[in-house]
Amino acid sequence: MRYVLCIDDDREVLDTLARDLSWLGPEHRLECCQNAAEADDLLTEIEAQGDALALVICDQVMPGESGVQFLERLHARAPTARKVLLTAYAGLASAVHGINRSGLSRYLEKPWQPESLRHTLTELLEDYACQHAGDPALDQFARRDGPDLYAKVEAFSSHFAELRREGFYFWQRPLASGCEHVVRMPDGRSLLMLSSNNYLGLTTHPRVLEAARQALERFGSGTGAVPLLSGTLELHGQLEQRLAALKGGQACCLFPTGYSANVGILSALARDTDVIFLDRLVHASIVDGARACGARIRTFHHNRPDDLERKLTAESRRSPRCGRLVVVDAVYSMDGDIAPLPELLQVAHGHGARVMVDEAHSTGVLGERGRGIAEHFGLKEPIDLVMGTLSKALGSLGGFCVAPFPVVDYLRHYARSHIFSTSLPPATTAASVAALDVLEAEPERVANLRARSQRVRARLQAAGLDTGPSQTAIIPIIVGDQTRLARMGKDLYARGLYLNSVYYPAVPREQCRLRLSLMATHTEEELDAACDTIVEIAHRHGLL
């Protein structure tokens, strides 16, 4: 719940304010106080309930302390609340003096016009909602303690219900069509999709769809068992062989999802006597897998082989006989930058450490033929462990690990997310095999994706936007201020662009951003128009 607080020692003024604020929606609760002491007590109750103070309307003349003095005290307690000072005169000398210290948003002269009041307060409440669209972070809800496990749900539900009502809930927007470069929404609108990992546009490719249809007719909708029992089809073997060949490895093990692949691989291979070295920006599934196995976790600065060298050297001296595994992403999902893999491999292997690379965002994207990061760098020897997904450039669902035969055989018997999960459905498996066929037959899709990514990045940078270290089809636009980000995200959606708004804790607060994910099937005209719209909205909201 978000509170709107009115403070005036004149009861008639409070009654008038209450009448003129009758338009407030159910997400706001109006409270009136006649002095600062009452307001302080009410604010204590609001804080105890875990609710928020969104707006304060305070008279300049109050018994005991002035309105500006009260707002100065309040600002330390509720710095993001919007603050309006009521005054009976236009001079406002004392109010102007206190603006910086009190966080004063506006002043309002008595008597006011109801429509003017509504316009002013609506703007302030929307501004507050924008600033808090990404707050509080989800972990703040999860950390709420109490005897009832459902208690944490109430504050979470209330917060996100308000975001939905105010048009600032940017997640889980359902589609009424397949995820192509242009999508249809349930309200009939068509939007340019800039938020999908369907990099090569294969989810609706005729060859992929036909393979899925044939598998559905031949094998049915599911396998009905885990892989170790009766859940392995010849299709699974075909897919594993193709993926191993794609990555230049000996063998492959399939998993239900990319997340379960990372958790399964790490929890099977590492133990509490081992050490796992993680790039600080690796995917959450890698962090969860490392935690699940109980190994000691050491992090190194992002894409810094020199820092990895220091950490490995220190750990080798401390525990010379422990197993060591270095884990990195090939392409990082928030910035779209590429790991300096040759240097990382040299450092890791120099210390006897194995290297695991998450190729979720590089398969089908990096390399002339889309074979991934090894092709991109021209590596001659296979990577120790390659994890990948079928759900991004390959347009289906599932995860996999490519490694030497003994390692894959070990995973099939020790990776719990593989052992205790029903195997991939026939249609999904066949679609993935067909996607690999298309990748081989139509390498121009990879080239198109690369060219479009370079084009968009160049246009945005030329306009003065910060696209971070992006080198791939993932292109961030660093906004930094979450109020501005919320407003821009809302306006871009209204203008027909479906893209991501990324808040803390997914990225640091000062790095909140819009994130574009491009597809090979986007036309240059569509992307040029999208860039123009983004630049226009950036100017409108002061980012440029």
PDB file of N, CA and C in Angstrom, residues 80-161:
ATOM      1  N   THR A  80      12.309   9.419  -0.732  1.00  0.00           N
ATOM      2  CA  THR A  80      11.718   9.341  -2.075  1.00  0.00           C
ATOM      3  C   THR A  80      10.264   9.788  -2.118  1.00  0.00           C
ATOM      4  N   ALA A  81       9.660  10.034  -0.950  1.00  0.00           N
ATOM      5  CA  ALA A  81       8.277  10.523  -0.946  1.00  0.00           C
ATOM      6  C   ALA A  81       8.216  11.891  -1.611  1.00  0.00           C
ATOM      7  N   ARG A  82       7.191  12.105  -2.432  1.00  0.00           N
ATOM      8  CA  ARG A  82       7.020  13.412  -3.068  1.00  0.00           C
ATOM      9  C   ARG A  82       6.404  14.364  -2.052  1.00  0.00           C
ATOM     10  N   LYS A  83       6.896  15.605  -2.018  1.00  0.00           N
ATOM     11  CA  LYS A  83       6.532  16.541  -0.957  1.00  0.00           C
ATOM     12  C   LYS A  83       5.985  17.829  -1.562  1.00  0.00           C
ATOM     13  N   VAL A  84       4.783  18.198  -1.133  1.00  0.00           N
ATOM     14  CA  VAL A  84       4.103  19.399  -1.630  1.00  0.00           C
ATOM     15  C   VAL A  84       3.850  20.320  -0.439  1.00  0.00           C
ATOM     16  N   LEU A  85       4.219  21.602  -0.585  1.00  0.00           N
ATOM     17  CA  LEU A  85       4.036  22.576   0.486  1.00  0.00           C
ATOM     18  C   LEU A  85       2.845  23.463   0.162  1.00  0.00           C
ATOM     19  N   LEU A  86       1.883  23.522   1.086  1.00  0.00           N
ATOM     20  CA  LEU A  86       0.738  24.420   0.957  1.00  0.00           C
ATOM     21  C   LEU A  86       1.120  25.788   1.509  1.00  0.00           C
ATOM     22  N   THR A  87       0.792  26.834   0.790  1.00  0.00           N
ATOM     23  CA  THR A  87       1.114  28.180   1.259  1.00  0.00           C
ATOM     24  C   THR A  87      -0.001  29.142   0.882  1.00  0.00           C
ATOM     25  N   ALA A  88      -0.207  30.131   1.738  1.00  0.00           N
ATOM     26  CA  ALA A  88      -1.254  31.119   1.477  1.00  0.00           C
ATOM     27  C   ALA A  88      -0.702  32.347   0.779  1.00  0.00           C
ATOM     28  N   TYR A  89       0.592  32.382   0.477  1.00  0.00           N
ATOM     29  CA  TYR A  89       1.171  33.555  -0.170  1.00  0.00           C
ATOM     30  C   TYR A  89       2.147  33.083  -1.254  1.00  0.00           C
ATOM     31  N   ALA A  90       2.482  33.996  -2.144  1.00  0.00           N
ATOM     32  CA  ALA A  90       3.274  33.624  -3.310  1.00  0.00           C
ATOM     33  C   ALA A  90       4.771  33.832  -3.111  1.00  0.00           C
ATOM     34  N   GLY A  91       5.167  34.526  -2.008  1.00  0.00           N
ATOM     35  CA  GLY A  91       6.581  34.836  -1.831  1.00  0.00           C
ATOM     36  C   GLY A  91       7.466  33.611  -1.682  1.00  0.00           C
ATOM     37  N   LEU A  92       7.092  32.729  -0.772  1.00  0.00           N
ATOM     38  CA  LEU A  92       7.753  31.451  -0.579  1.00  0.00           C
ATOM     39  C   LEU A  92       9.247  31.556  -0.274  1.00  0.00           C
ATOM     40  N   ALA A  93       9.671  32.650   0.388  1.00  0.00           N
ATOM     41  CA  ALA A  93      11.108  32.798   0.648  1.00  0.00           C
ATOM     42  C   ALA A  93      11.639  31.649   1.499  1.00  0.00           C
ATOM     43  N   SER A  94      10.898  31.320   2.556  1.00  0.00           N
ATOM     44  CA  SER A  94      11.391  30.254   3.432  1.00  0.00           C
ATOM     45  C   SER A  94      11.321  28.902   2.748  1.00  0.00           C
ATOM     46  N   ALA A  95      10.318  28.728   1.893  1.00  0.00           N
ATOM     47  CA  ALA A  95      10.198  27.451   1.188  1.00  0.00           C
ATOM     48  C   ALA A  95      11.359  27.258   0.229  1.00  0.00           C
ATOM     49  N   VAL A  96      11.682  28.316  -0.520  1.00  0.00           N
ATOM     50  CA  VAL A  96      12.785  28.218  -1.470  1.00  0.00           C
ATOM     51  C   VAL A  96      14.084  27.912  -0.734  1.00  0.00           C
ATOM     52  N   HIS A  97      14.263  28.538   0.444  1.00  0.00           N
ATOM     53  CA  HIS A  97      15.470  28.306   1.231  1.00  0.00           C
ATOM     54  C   HIS A  97      15.597  26.839   1.621  1.00  0.00           C
ATOM     55  N   GLY A  98      14.465  26.182   1.817  1.00  0.00           N
ATOM     56  CA  GLY A  98      14.518  24.809   2.319  1.00  0.00           C
ATOM     57  C   GLY A  98      14.408  23.728   1.279  1.00  0.00           C
ATOM     58  N   ILE A  99      14.348  24.092   0.002  1.00  0.00           N
ATOM     59  CA  ILE A  99      14.100  23.084  -1.035  1.00  0.00           C
ATOM     60  C   ILE A  99      15.135  21.964  -1.009  1.00  0.00           C
ATOM     61  N   ASN A 100      16.417  22.311  -1.009  1.00  0.00           N
ATOM     62  CA  ASN A 100      17.442  21.280  -1.112  1.00  0.00           C
ATOM     63  C   ASN A 100      17.437  20.346   0.086  1.00  0.00           C
ATOM     64  N   ARG A 101      17.176  20.904   1.267  1.00  0.00           N
ATOM     65  CA  ARG A 101      17.227  20.072   2.464  1.00  0.00           C
ATOM     66  C   ARG A 101      15.955  19.273   2.678  1.00  0.00           C
ATOM     67  N   SER A 102      14.839  19.754   2.183  1.00  0.00           N
ATOM     68  CA  SER A 102      13.570  19.085   2.458  1.00  0.00           C
ATOM     69  C   SER A 102      13.113  18.183   1.327  1.00  0.00           C
ATOM     70  N   GLY A 103      13.782  18.239   0.184  1.00  0.00           N
ATOM     71  CA  GLY A 103      13.342  17.435  -0.948  1.00  0.00           C
ATOM     72  C   GLY A 103      12.008  17.889  -1.488  1.00  0.00           C
ATOM     73  N   LEU A 104      11.700  19.182  -1.348  1.00  0.00           N
ATOM     74  CA  LEU A 104      10.411  19.708  -1.782  1.00  0.00           C
ATOM     75  C   LEU A 104      10.210  19.480  -3.276  1.00  0.00           C
ATOM     76  N   SER A 105       9.057  18.906  -3.631  1.00  0.00           N
ATOM     77  CA  SER A 105       8.758  18.647  -5.037  1.00  0.00           C
ATOM     78  C   SER A 105       8.028  19.820  -5.680  1.00  0.00           C
ATOM     79  N   ARG A 106       7.003  20.355  -5.008  1.00  0.00           N
ATOM     80  CA  ARG A 106       6.201  21.456  -5.545  1.00  0.00           C
ATOM     81  C   ARG A 106       5.667  22.288  -4.377  1.00  0.00           C
ATOM     82  N   TYR A 107       5.181  23.474  -4.698  1.00  0.00           N
ATOM     83  CA  TYR A 107       4.380  24.211  -3.730  1.00  0.00           C
ATOM     84  C   TYR A 107       3.007  24.434  -4.346  1.00  0.00           C
ATOM     85  N   LEU A 108       2.025  24.622  -3.498  1.00  0.00           N
ATOM     86  CA  LEU A 108       0.644  24.776  -3.957  1.00  0.00           C
ATOM     87  C   LEU A 108       0.022  25.932  -3.187  1.00  0.00           C
ATOM     88  N   GLU A 109      -0.464  26.922  -3.915  1.00  0.00           N
ATOM     89  CA  GLU A 109      -1.049  28.093  -3.263  1.00  0.00           C
ATOM     90  C   GLU A 109      -2.517  27.856  -2.923  1.00  0.00           C
ATOM     91  N   LYS A 110      -2.921  28.373  -1.759  1.00  0.00           N
ATOM     92  CA  LYS A 110      -4.332  28.356  -1.358  1.00  0.00           C
ATOM     93  C   LYS A 110      -5.000  29.629  -1.875  1.00  0.00           C
ATOM     94  N   PRO A 111      -6.227  29.548  -2.340  1.00  0.00           N
ATOM     95  CA  PRO A 111      -6.973  28.314  -2.626  1.00  0.00           C
ATOM     96  C   PRO A 111      -6.516  27.729  -3.957  1.00  0.00           C
ATOM     97  N   TRP A 112      -6.618  26.450  -4.100  1.00  0.00           N
ATOM     98  CA  TRP A 112      -6.201  25.780  -5.327  1.00  0.00           C
ATOM     99  C   TRP A 112      -7.422  25.427  -6.173  1.00  0.00           C
ATOM    100  N   GLN A 113      -7.173  25.164  -7.437  1.00  0.00           N
ATOM    101  CA  GLN A 113      -8.219  24.673  -8.321  1.00  0.00           C
ATOM    102  C   GLN A 113      -8.160  23.143  -8.331  1.00  0.00           C
ATOM    103  N   PRO A 114      -9.295  22.466  -8.141  1.00  0.00           N
ATOM    104  CA  PRO A 114      -9.285  20.995  -8.077  1.00  0.00           C
ATOM    105  C   PRO A 114      -8.587  20.334  -9.268  1.00  0.00           C
ATOM    106  N   GLU A 115      -8.817  20.855 -10.475  1.00  0.00           N
ATOM    107  CA  GLU A 115      -8.192  20.237 -11.651  1.00  0.00           C
ATOM    108  C   GLU A 115      -6.681  20.439 -11.652  1.00  0.00           C
ATOM    109  N   SER A 116      -6.259  21.625 -11.211  1.00  0.00           N
ATOM    110  CA  SER A 116      -4.821  21.881 -11.119  1.00  0.00           C
ATOM    111  C   SER A 116      -4.178  20.977 -10.074  1.00  0.00           C
ATOM    112  N   LEU A 117      -4.878  20.803  -8.952  1.00  0.00           N
ATOM    113  CA  LEU A 117      -4.389  19.909  -7.906  1.00  0.00           C
ATOM    114  C   LEU A 117      -4.245  18.488  -8.444  1.00  0.00           C
ATOM    115  N   ARG A 118      -5.269  18.042  -9.149  1.00  0.00           N
ATOM    116  CA  ARG A 118      -5.233  16.673  -9.676  1.00  0.00           C
ATOM    117  C   ARG A 118      -4.083  16.491 -10.663  1.00  0.00           C
ATOM    118  N   HIS A 119      -3.897  17.460 -11.536  1.00  0.00           N
ATOM    119  CA  HIS A 119      -2.821  17.367 -12.526  1.00  0.00           C
ATOM    120  C   HIS A 119      -1.462  17.291 -11.836  1.00  0.00           C
ATOM    121  N   THR A 120      -1.247  18.160 -10.855  1.00  0.00           N
ATOM    122  CA  THR A 120       0.039  18.201 -10.160  1.00  0.00           C
ATOM    123  C   THR A 120       0.310  16.910  -9.409  1.00  0.00           C
ATOM    124  N   LEU A 121      -0.685  16.449  -8.646  1.00  0.00           N
ATOM    125  CA  LEU A 121      -0.465  15.266  -7.818  1.00  0.00           C
ATOM    126  C   LEU A 121      -0.383  13.991  -8.648  1.00  0.00           C
ATOM    127  N   THR A 122      -1.147  13.925  -9.740  1.00  0.00           N
ATOM    128  CA  THR A 122      -1.053  12.759 -10.629  1.00  0.00           C
ATOM    129  C   THR A 122       0.357  12.630 -11.185  1.00  0.00           C
ATOM    130  N   GLU A 123       0.920  13.757 -11.586  1.00  0.00           N
ATOM    131  CA  GLU A 123       2.286  13.750 -12.124  1.00  0.00           C
ATOM    132  C   GLU A 123       3.287  13.302 -11.069  1.00  0.00           C
ATOM    133  N   LEU A 124       3.123  13.781  -9.832  1.00  0.00           N
ATOM    134  CA  LEU A 124       4.050  13.408  -8.770  1.00  0.00           C
ATOM    135  C   LEU A 124       3.922  11.937  -8.399  1.00  0.00           C
ATOM    136  N   LEU A 125       2.692  11.431  -8.343  1.00  0.00           N
ATOM    137  CA  LEU A 125       2.495  10.023  -8.003  1.00  0.00           C
ATOM    138  C   LEU A 125       3.032   9.108  -9.098  1.00  0.00           C
ATOM    139  N   GLU A 126       2.874   9.520 -10.343  1.00  0.00           N
ATOM    140  CA  GLU A 126       3.429   8.717 -11.439  1.00  0.00           C
ATOM    141  C   GLU A 126       4.950   8.738 -11.381  1.00  0.00           C
ATOM    142  N   ASP A 127       5.508   9.887 -11.035  1.00  0.00           N
ATOM    143  CA  ASP A 127       6.955   9.997 -10.904  1.00  0.00           C
ATOM    144  C   ASP A 127       7.467   9.081  -9.797  1.00  0.00           C
ATOM    145  N   TYR A 128       6.734   9.040  -8.682  1.00  0.00           N
ATOM    146  CA  TYR A 128       7.102   8.145  -7.583  1.00  0.00           C
ATOM    147  C   TYR A 128       7.024   6.691  -8.032  1.00  0.00           C
ATOM    148  N   ALA A 129       5.941   6.351  -8.745  1.00  0.00           N
ATOM    149  CA  ALA A 129       5.776   4.974  -9.222  1.00  0.00           C
ATOM    150  C   ALA A 129       6.902   4.576 -10.158  1.00  0.00           C
ATOM    151  N   CYS A 130       7.331   5.502 -11.014  1.00  0.00           N
ATOM    152  CA  CYS A 130       8.447   5.224 -11.927  1.00  0.00           C
ATOM    153  C   CYS A 130       9.711   4.912 -11.147  1.00  0.00           C
ATOM    154  N   GLN A 131       9.987   5.737 -10.141  1.00  0.00           N
ATOM    155  CA  GLN A 131      11.213   5.552  -9.377  1.00  0.00           C
ATOM    156  C   GLN A 131      11.228   4.212  -8.667  1.00  0.00           C
ATOM    157  N   HIS A 132      10.057   3.738  -8.265  1.00  0.00           N
ATOM    158  CA  HIS A 132       9.988   2.513  -7.477  1.00  0.00           C
ATOM    159  C   HIS A 132       9.558   1.309  -8.292  1.00  0.00           C
ATOM    160  N   ALA A 133       9.546   1.438  -9.628  1.00  0.00           N
ATOM    161  CA  ALA A 133       9.155   0.297 -10.461  1.00  0.00           C
ATOM    162  C   ALA A 133      10.094  -0.877 -10.255  1.00  0.00           C
ATOM    163  N   GLY A 134      11.357  -0.611  -9.980  1.00  0.00           N
ATOM    164  CA  GLY A 134      12.317  -1.686  -9.763  1.00  0.00           C
ATOM    165  C   GLY A 134      12.624  -1.942  -8.305  1.00  0.00           C
ATOM    166  N   ASP A 135      11.928  -1.310  -7.384  1.00  0.00           N
ATOM    167  CA  ASP A 135      12.151  -1.473  -5.952  1.00  0.00           C
ATOM    168  C   ASP A 135      10.852  -1.854  -5.266  1.00  0.00           C
ATOM    169  N   PRO A 136      10.900  -2.540  -4.151  1.00  0.00           N
ATOM    170  CA  PRO A 136      12.116  -3.104  -3.605  1.00  0.00           C
ATOM    171  C   PRO A 136      12.569  -4.323  -4.390  1.00  0.00           C
ATOM    172  N   ALA A 137      13.832  -4.672  -4.256  1.00  0.00           N
ATOM    173  CA  ALA A 137      14.338  -5.859  -4.935  1.00  0.00           C
ATOM    174  C   ALA A 137      13.608  -7.085  -4.410  1.00  0.00           C
ATOM    175  N   LEU A 138      13.498  -8.099  -5.257  1.00  0.00           N
ATOM    176  CA  LEU A 138      12.721  -9.280  -4.894  1.00  0.00           C
ATOM    177  C   LEU A 138      13.225  -9.934  -3.618  1.00  0.00           C
ATOM    178  N   ASP A 139      14.541  -9.866  -3.382  1.00  0.00           N
ATOM    179  CA  ASP A 139      15.057 -10.531  -2.195  1.00  0.00           C
ATOM    180  C   ASP A 139      14.583  -9.865  -0.914  1.00  0.00           C
ATOM    181  N   GLN A 140      14.160  -8.587  -0.989  1.00  0.00           N
ATOM    182  CA  GLN A 140      13.646  -7.924   0.204  1.00  0.00           C
ATOM    183  C   GLN A 140      12.316  -8.526   0.639  1.00  0.00           C
ATOM    184  N   PHE A 141      11.513  -8.973  -0.317  1.00  0.00           N
ATOM    185  CA  PHE A 141      10.275  -9.660   0.048  1.00  0.00           C
ATOM    186  C   PHE A 141      10.594 -11.027   0.637  1.00  0.00           C
ATOM    187  N   ALA A 142      11.509 -11.749   0.012  1.00  0.00           N
ATOM    188  CA  ALA A 142      11.813 -13.114   0.433  1.00  0.00           C
ATOM    189  C   ALA A 142      12.430 -13.166   1.821  1.00  0.00           C
ATOM    190  N   ARG A 143      13.061 -12.082   2.267  1.00  0.00           N
ATOM    191  CA  ARG A 143      13.737 -12.081   3.564  1.00  0.00           C
ATOM    192  C   ARG A 143      12.813 -11.745   4.727  1.00  0.00           C
ATOM    193  N   ARG A 144      11.558 -11.485   4.453  1.00  0.00           N
ATOM    194  CA  ARG A 144      10.654 -11.123   5.551  1.00  0.00           C
ATOM    195  C   ARG A 144      10.403 -12.345   6.435  1.00  0.00           C
ATOM    196  N   ASP A 145      10.630 -12.176   7.738  1.00  0.00           N
ATOM    197  CA  ASP A 145      10.497 -13.284   8.677  1.00  0.00           C
ATOM    198  C   ASP A 145       9.120 -13.282   9.323  1.00  0.00           C
ATOM    199  N   GLY A 146       8.757 -14.418   9.899  1.00  0.00           N
ATOM    200  CA  GLY A 146       7.489 -14.537  10.602  1.00  0.00           C
ATOM    201  C   GLY A 146       7.048 -15.985  10.663  1.00  0.00           C
ATOM    202  N   PRO A 147       6.113 -16.290  11.562  1.00  0.00           N
ATOM    203  CA  PRO A 147       5.677 -17.685  11.723  1.00  0.00           C
ATOM    204  C   PRO A 147       4.862 -18.211  10.544  1.00  0.00           C
ATOM    205  N   ASP A 148       4.263 -17.319   9.764  1.00  0.00           N
ATOM    206  CA  ASP A 148       3.462 -17.740   8.613  1.00  0.00           C
ATOM    207  C   ASP A 148       4.292 -17.590   7.342  1.00  0.00           C
ATOM    208  N   LEU A 149       4.543 -18.704   6.657  1.00  0.00           N
ATOM    209  CA  LEU A 149       5.352 -18.666   5.442  1.00  0.00           C
ATOM    210  C   LEU A 149       4.732 -17.797   4.358  1.00  0.00           C
ATOM    211  N   TYR A 150       3.414 -17.630   4.419  1.00  0.00           N
ATOM    212  CA  TYR A 150       2.736 -16.836   3.395  1.00  0.00           C
ATOM    213  C   TYR A 150       2.788 -15.335   3.674  1.00  0.00           C
ATOM    214  N   ALA A 151       3.295 -14.939   4.855  1.00  0.00           N
ATOM    215  CA  ALA A 151       3.277 -13.518   5.210  1.00  0.00           C
ATOM    216  C   ALA A 151       4.069 -12.688   4.207  1.00  0.00           C
ATOM    217  N   LYS A 152       5.189 -13.238   3.736  1.00  0.00           N
ATOM    218  CA  LYS A 152       6.023 -12.499   2.779  1.00  0.00           C
ATOM    219  C   LYS A 152       5.299 -12.267   1.464  1.00  0.00           C
ATOM    220  N   VAL A 153       4.297 -13.098   1.182  1.00  0.00           N
ATOM    221  CA  VAL A 153       3.591 -13.007  -0.093  1.00  0.00           C
ATOM    222  C   VAL A 153       2.718 -11.759  -0.156  1.00  0.00           C
ATOM    223  N   GLU A 154       2.175 -11.335   0.989  1.00  0.00           N
ATOM    224  CA  GLU A 154       1.222 -10.231   0.991  1.00  0.00           C
ATOM    225  C   GLU A 154       1.865  -8.931   0.509  1.00  0.00           C
ATOM    226  N   ALA A 155       3.032  -8.587   1.065  1.00  0.00           N
ATOM    227  CA  ALA A 155       3.710  -7.357   0.642  1.00  0.00           C
ATOM    228  C   ALA A 155       4.127  -7.450  -0.823  1.00  0.00           C
ATOM    229  N   PHE A 156       4.617  -8.615  -1.222  1.00  0.00           N
ATOM    230  CA  PHE A 156       5.009  -8.834  -2.620  1.00  0.00           C
ATOM    231  C   PHE A 156       3.819  -8.632  -3.545  1.00  0.00           C
ATOM    232  N   SER A 157       2.698  -9.254  -3.203  1.00  0.00           N
ATOM    233  CA  SER A 157       1.508  -9.181  -4.051  1.00  0.00           C
ATOM    234  C   SER A 157       0.991  -7.759  -4.153  1.00  0.00           C
ATOM    235  N   SER A 158       0.994  -7.035  -3.031  1.00  0.00           N
ATOM    236  CA  SER A 158       0.513  -5.657  -3.029  1.00  0.00           C
ATOM    237  C   SER A 158       1.386  -4.770  -3.908  1.00  0.00           C
ATOM    238  N   HIS A 159       2.699  -4.926  -3.792  1.00  0.00           N
ATOM    239  CA  HIS A 159       3.631  -4.094  -4.565  1.00  0.00           C
ATOM    240  C   HIS A 159       3.446  -4.308  -6.061  1.00  0.00           C
ATOM    241  N   PHE A 160       3.382  -5.559  -6.476  1.00  0.00           N
ATOM    242  CA  PHE A 160       3.296  -5.824  -7.911  1.00  0.00           C
ATOM    243  C   PHE A 160       1.899  -5.564  -8.465  1.00  0.00           C
ATOM    244  N   ALA A 161       0.884  -5.640  -7.615  1.00  0.00           N
ATOM    245  CA  ALA A 161      -0.456  -5.255  -8.065  1.00  0.00           C
ATOM    246  C   ALA A 161      -0.489  -3.768  -8.399  1.00  0.00           C
TER     247      ALA A 161
END
